[in-house]
Coordinates of C-alpha atoms in Angstrom, one line a residue:
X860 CA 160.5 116.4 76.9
X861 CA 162.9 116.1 79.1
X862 CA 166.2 114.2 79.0
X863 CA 166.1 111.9 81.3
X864 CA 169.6 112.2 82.8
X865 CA 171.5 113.9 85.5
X866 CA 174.2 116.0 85.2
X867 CA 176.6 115.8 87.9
X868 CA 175.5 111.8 88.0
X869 CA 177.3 109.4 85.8
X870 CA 179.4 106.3 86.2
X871 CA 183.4 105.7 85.4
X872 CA 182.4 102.2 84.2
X873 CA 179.3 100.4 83.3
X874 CA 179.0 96.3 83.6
X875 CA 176.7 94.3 81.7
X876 CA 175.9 90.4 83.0
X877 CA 173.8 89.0 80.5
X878 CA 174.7 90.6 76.9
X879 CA 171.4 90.0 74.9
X880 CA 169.2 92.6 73.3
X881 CA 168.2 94.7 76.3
X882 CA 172.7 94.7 77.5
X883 CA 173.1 96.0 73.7
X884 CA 170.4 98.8 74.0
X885 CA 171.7 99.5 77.3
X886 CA 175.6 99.5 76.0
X887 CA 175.0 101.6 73.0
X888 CA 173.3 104.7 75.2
X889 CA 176.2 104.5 77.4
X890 CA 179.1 104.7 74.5
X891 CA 177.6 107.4 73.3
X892 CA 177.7 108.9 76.4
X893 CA 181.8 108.4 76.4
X894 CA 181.7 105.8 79.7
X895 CA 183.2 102.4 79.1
X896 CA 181.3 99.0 79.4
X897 CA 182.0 95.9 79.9
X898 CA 180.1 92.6 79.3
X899 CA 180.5 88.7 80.7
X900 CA 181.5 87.2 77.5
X901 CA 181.0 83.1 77.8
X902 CA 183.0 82.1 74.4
X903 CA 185.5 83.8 71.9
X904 CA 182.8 84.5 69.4
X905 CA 180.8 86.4 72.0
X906 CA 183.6 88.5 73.2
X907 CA 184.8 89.4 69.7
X908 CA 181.1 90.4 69.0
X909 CA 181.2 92.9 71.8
X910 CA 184.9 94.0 71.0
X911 CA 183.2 95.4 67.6
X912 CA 180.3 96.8 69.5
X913 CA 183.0 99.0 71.3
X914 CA 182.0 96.7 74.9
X915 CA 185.3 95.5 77.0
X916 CA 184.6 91.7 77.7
X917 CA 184.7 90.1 80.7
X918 CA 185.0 86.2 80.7
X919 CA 183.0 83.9 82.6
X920 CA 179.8 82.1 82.8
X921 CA 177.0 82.0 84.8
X922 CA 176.5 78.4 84.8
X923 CA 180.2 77.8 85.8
X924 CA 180.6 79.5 89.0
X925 CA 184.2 79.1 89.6
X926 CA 184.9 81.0 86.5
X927 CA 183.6 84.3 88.0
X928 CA 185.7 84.0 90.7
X929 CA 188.0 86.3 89.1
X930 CA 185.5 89.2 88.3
X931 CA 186.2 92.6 89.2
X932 CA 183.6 95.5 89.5
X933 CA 184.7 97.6 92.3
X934 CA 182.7 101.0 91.5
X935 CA 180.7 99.7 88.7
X936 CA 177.3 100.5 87.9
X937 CA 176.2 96.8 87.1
X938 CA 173.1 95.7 85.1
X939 CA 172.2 91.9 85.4
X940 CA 169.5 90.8 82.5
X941 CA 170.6 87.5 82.4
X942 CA 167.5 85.1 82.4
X943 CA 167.4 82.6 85.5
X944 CA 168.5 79.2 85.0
X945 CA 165.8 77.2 84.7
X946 CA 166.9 73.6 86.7
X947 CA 164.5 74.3 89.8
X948 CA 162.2 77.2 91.0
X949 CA 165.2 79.4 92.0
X950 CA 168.2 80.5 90.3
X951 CA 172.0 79.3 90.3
X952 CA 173.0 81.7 88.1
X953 CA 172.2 84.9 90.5
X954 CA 173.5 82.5 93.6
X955 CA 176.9 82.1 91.8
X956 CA 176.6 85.2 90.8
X957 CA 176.5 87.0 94.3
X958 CA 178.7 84.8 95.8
X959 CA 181.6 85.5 93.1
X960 CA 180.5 89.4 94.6
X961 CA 180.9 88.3 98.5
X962 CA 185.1 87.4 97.6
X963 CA 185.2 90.4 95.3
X964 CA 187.8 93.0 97.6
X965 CA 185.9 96.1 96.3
X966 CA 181.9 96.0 95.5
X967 CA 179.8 97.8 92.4
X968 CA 178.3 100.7 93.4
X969 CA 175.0 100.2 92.1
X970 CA 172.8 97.5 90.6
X971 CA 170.0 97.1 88.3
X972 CA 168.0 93.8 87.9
X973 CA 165.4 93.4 85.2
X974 CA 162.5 91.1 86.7
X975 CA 159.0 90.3 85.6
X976 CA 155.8 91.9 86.3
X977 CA 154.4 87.9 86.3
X978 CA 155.6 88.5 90.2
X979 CA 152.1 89.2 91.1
X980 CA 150.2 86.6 89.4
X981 CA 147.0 87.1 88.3
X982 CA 145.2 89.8 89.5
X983 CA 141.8 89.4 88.0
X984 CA 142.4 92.5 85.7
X985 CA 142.8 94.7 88.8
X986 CA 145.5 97.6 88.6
X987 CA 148.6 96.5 91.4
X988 CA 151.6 98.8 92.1
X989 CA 154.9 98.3 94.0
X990 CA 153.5 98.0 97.2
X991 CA 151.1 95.1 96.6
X992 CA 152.0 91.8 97.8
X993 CA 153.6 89.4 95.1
X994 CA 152.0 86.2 94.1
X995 CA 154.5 84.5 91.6
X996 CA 152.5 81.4 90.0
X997 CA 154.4 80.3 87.3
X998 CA 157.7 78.9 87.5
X999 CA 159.2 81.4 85.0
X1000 CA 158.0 84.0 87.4
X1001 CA 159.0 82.2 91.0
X1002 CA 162.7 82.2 89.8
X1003 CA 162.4 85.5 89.2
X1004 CA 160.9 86.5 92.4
X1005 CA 164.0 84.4 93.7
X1006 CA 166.4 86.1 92.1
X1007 CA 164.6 89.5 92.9
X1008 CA 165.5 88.8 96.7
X1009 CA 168.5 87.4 96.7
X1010 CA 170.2 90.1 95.0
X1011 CA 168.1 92.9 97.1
X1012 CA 168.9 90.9 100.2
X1013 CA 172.8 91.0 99.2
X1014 CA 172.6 94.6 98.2
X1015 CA 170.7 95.7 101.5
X1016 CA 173.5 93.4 103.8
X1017 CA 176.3 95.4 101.9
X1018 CA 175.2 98.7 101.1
X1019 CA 174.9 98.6 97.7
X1020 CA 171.5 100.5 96.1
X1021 CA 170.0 97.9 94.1
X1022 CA 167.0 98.8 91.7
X1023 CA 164.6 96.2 90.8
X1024 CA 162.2 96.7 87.7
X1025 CA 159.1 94.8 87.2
X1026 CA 158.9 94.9 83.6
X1027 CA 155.4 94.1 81.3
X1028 CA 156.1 92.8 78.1
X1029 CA 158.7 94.4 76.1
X1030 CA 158.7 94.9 72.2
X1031 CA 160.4 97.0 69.5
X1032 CA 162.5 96.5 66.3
X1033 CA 163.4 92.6 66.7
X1034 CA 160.8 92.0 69.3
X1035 CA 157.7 91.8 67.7
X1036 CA 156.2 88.3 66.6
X1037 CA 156.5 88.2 63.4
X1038 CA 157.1 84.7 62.6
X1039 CA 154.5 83.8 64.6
X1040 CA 152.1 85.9 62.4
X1041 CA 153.7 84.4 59.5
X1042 CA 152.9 81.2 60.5
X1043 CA 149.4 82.1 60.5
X1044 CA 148.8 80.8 64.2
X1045 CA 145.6 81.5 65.7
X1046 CA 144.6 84.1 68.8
X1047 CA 142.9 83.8 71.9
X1048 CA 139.3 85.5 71.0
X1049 CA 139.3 89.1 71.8
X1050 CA 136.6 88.8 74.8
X1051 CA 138.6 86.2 76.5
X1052 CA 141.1 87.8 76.9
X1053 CA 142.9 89.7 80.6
X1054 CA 145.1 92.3 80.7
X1055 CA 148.8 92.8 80.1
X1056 CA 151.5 95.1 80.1
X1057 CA 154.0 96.8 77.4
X1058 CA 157.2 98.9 77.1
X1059 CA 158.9 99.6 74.3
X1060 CA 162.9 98.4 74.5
X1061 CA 163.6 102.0 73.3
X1062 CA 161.9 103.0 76.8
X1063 CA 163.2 100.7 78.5
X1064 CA 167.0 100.7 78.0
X1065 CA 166.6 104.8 79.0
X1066 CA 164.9 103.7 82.2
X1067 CA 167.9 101.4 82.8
X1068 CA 170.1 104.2 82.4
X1069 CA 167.4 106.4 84.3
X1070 CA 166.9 104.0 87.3
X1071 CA 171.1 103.7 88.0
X1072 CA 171.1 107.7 87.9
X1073 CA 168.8 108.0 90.6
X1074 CA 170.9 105.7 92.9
X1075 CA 168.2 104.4 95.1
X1076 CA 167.2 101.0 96.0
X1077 CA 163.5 99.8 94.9
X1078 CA 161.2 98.5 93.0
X1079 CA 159.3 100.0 90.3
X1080 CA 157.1 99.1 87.6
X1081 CA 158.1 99.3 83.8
X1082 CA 155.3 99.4 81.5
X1083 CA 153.7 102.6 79.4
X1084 CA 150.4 102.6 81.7
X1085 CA 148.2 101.4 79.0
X1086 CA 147.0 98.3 79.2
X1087 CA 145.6 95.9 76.4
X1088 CA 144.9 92.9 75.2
X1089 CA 147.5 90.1 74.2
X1090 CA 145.5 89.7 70.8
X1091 CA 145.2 93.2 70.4
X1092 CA 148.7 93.3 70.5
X1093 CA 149.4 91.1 67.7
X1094 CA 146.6 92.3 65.8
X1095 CA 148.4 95.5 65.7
X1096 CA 151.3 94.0 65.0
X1097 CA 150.1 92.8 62.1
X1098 CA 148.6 95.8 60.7
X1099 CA 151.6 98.1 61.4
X1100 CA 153.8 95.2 58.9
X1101 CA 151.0 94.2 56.7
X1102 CA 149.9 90.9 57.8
X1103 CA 146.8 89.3 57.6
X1104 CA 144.9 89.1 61.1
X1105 CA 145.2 85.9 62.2
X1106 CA 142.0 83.8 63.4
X1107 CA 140.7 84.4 67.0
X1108 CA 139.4 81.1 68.9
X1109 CA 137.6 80.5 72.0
X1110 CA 139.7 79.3 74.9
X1111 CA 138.4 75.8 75.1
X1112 CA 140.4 75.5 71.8
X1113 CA 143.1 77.5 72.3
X1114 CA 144.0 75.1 75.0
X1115 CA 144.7 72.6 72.5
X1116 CA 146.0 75.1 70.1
X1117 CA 148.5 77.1 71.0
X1118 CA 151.5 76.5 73.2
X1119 CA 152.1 76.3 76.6
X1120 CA 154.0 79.0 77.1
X1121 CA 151.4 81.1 75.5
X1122 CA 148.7 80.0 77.4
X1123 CA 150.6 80.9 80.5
X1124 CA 150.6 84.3 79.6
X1125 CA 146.5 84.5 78.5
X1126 CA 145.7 82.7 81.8
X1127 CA 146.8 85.9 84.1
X1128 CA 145.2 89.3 84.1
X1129 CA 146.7 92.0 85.7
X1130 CA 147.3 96.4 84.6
X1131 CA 150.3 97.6 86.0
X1132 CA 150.0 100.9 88.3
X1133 CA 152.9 103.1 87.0
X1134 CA 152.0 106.6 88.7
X1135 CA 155.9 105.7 90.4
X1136 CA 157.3 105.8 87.0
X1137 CA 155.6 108.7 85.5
X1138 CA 154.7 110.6 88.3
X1139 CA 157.3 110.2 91.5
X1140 CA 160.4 109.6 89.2
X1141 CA 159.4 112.4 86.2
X1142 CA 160.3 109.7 83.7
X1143 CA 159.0 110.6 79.8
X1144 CA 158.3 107.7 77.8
X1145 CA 159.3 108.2 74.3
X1146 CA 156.4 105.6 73.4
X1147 CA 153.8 106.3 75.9
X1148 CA 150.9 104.1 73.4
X1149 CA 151.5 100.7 71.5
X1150 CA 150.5 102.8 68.3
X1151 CA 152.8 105.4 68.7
X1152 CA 155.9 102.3 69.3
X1153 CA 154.6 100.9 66.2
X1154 CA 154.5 103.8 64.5
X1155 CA 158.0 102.9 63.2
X1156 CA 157.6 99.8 62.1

C-alpha cells in the first residue's frame, strides 16, 4: 500500500477553520509530520484545548465577521470543515469567511472544503460521479452547495486551487450511533431502504492531507465505493459492539417514528461513483469495506 503522500510536496503551515473531529484528525497527521497548525479558536477554553493538542490558535468566529478581519494565512494550506450556518438556505459563515480573505494582503495557497454528497439529491439508487449535475433538496444540502460555490468561485477569481470533496457518511471511533442503539430506536425495514455512502474518518482525514498535496482545484467524491443500506449500517454497528438489533418497521411508521432528520436521510437514494478517487488519484483506502472499518471496534 502506498503512502499516500508526496515527497517534494508539503506545506510551511497548515490552517484549520472549524476545529471539530475531522480538524483534530486532520491536525494530528500533520504534527506528526513536523508542519505547524493553526486553528480558529472562538473562546479561551477552545484555544487552550488546541494549545495541548500542539495546534497554534487563531481567534475569531465565524458568526462574528468583524473579528476575522484580522486573520492571516498568506501561504497556508487551509481546510474549512466548519458546518454552514443554518439562518437561511446559504451560508454567512463561508460569506464572512471569504470576505475577511478579499482584505487579507497575502492569500492561502490552497484550500480544502468538506461538502456533502446530499448535493445531488436523490438519485433513485443510480451510481452519479463528479460530473453529474447537482440537485441539492434538502436545506442541509443547499447551504452546502452554496458554500461549495462561493468558495470555488473565490478561489477561481484569485488563483487559489480549491478542492471540494463530496463526502458520504462518515464514521469511526466516536462516530458510530451508539446511543441511538442504546436507546433501542427502531429502523427503517431492510427492503425500504435506498442507498448511501461511507468513509471511514481514518480515510478521510488522509484524503484531506491527500487532496491539498495534489494542488489542484475540483471536485471529487469521498466514500469507499460500497454502497449499503442505512439499516445495514446500524445493524452492523451493533454487532461489531454487542447490541441487540434494533426492530425494523415499514416506512408508513417510521414516518411517525423516527426523526426528521433521519427520515431525510432514508428518503434519498443515491451510490457514489468513486473510480476518481481510486482510480485517477491512486488513493488506498485503509478501510475500503464497512466490516473491515468496524473491525476495530
Amino acid at each position: 500500500m502506498s503512502e499516500n503522500r508526496s515527497t517534494d510536496n508539503a506545506p510551511s503551515r497548515v490552517s484549520i477553520i472549524g476545529y471539530g473531529d475531522m480538524g483534530r484528525r486532520v491536525a494530528h497527521l500533520w504534527i506528526e509530520r513536523s508542519v505547524p497548525v493553526r486553528a480558529l479558536a472562538r473562546s479561551e477554553a477552545s484555544a487552550q484545548a488546541q494549545r495541548e493538542a500542539g495546534v497554534a490558535p487563531l481567534a475569531g468566529d465565524l458568526d462574528e465577521a468583524a473579528g476575522l478581519k484580522g486573520l492571516e494565512l498568506g501561504g497556508d494550506w487551509l481546510y474549512y470543515f466548519a458546518p454552514p450556518s443554518t439562518l437561511d438556505e446559504g451560508d454567512a459563515r463561508m460569506d464572512a469567511f471569504v470576505t475577511a480573505l478579499e482584505s487579507m494582503p497575502e492569500l492561502p495557497e490552497r484550500i480544502l472544503y468538506i461538502s456533502t454528497s446530499g448535493v445531488y439529491g436523490d438519485r433513485g439508487g443510480d451510481w452519479v460521479s463528479e460530473s453529474d449535475p447537482v440537485n441539492p433538496q434538502t436545506t442541509r444540502a443547499r447551504r452546502r452547495w452554496y458554500a461549495e460555490r462561493r468558495l470555488a468561485a473565490w478561489g477561481e477569481a484569485h488563483g487559489v486551487p480549491v478542492v471540494r470533496l463530496r463526502v458520504g457518511g462518515i464514521y469511526g471511533d466516536g462516530r458510530l450511533p451508539l446511543e441511538r442503539l442504546r436507546r433501542g430506536e427502531p429502523l427503517l425495514r431492510e427492503a425500504e431502504c435506498g442507498y448511501t455512502n461511507r468513509i471511514h474518518a481514518d480515510d478521510l482525514a488522509r484524503l484531506c492531507l491527500f487532496a491539498l498535496e495534489r494542488g489542484e482545484s475540483g471536485v471529487v467524491n469521498a466514500a469507499d465505493g460500497r454502497p449499503g443500506t442505512m439499516t445495514e449500517y446500524f445493524k452492523a454497528v451493533a454487532t461489531a459492539v454487542g447490541l441487540p438489533l434494533p426492530e425494523e418497521i415499514p416506512m408508513t411508521e417510521a414516518r411517525e417514528r423516527l426523526s426528521p432528520a433521519m427520515l431525510s436521510y432514508l428518503t434519498e437514494s443515491r451510490r457514489l461513483d468513486v473510480s476518481k478517487l481510486l482510480i485517477e488519484w491512486g488513493f488506498d483506502l485503509i478501510y475500503p469495506s464497512l466490516s473491515l472499518g468496524l473491525d476495530k471496534q
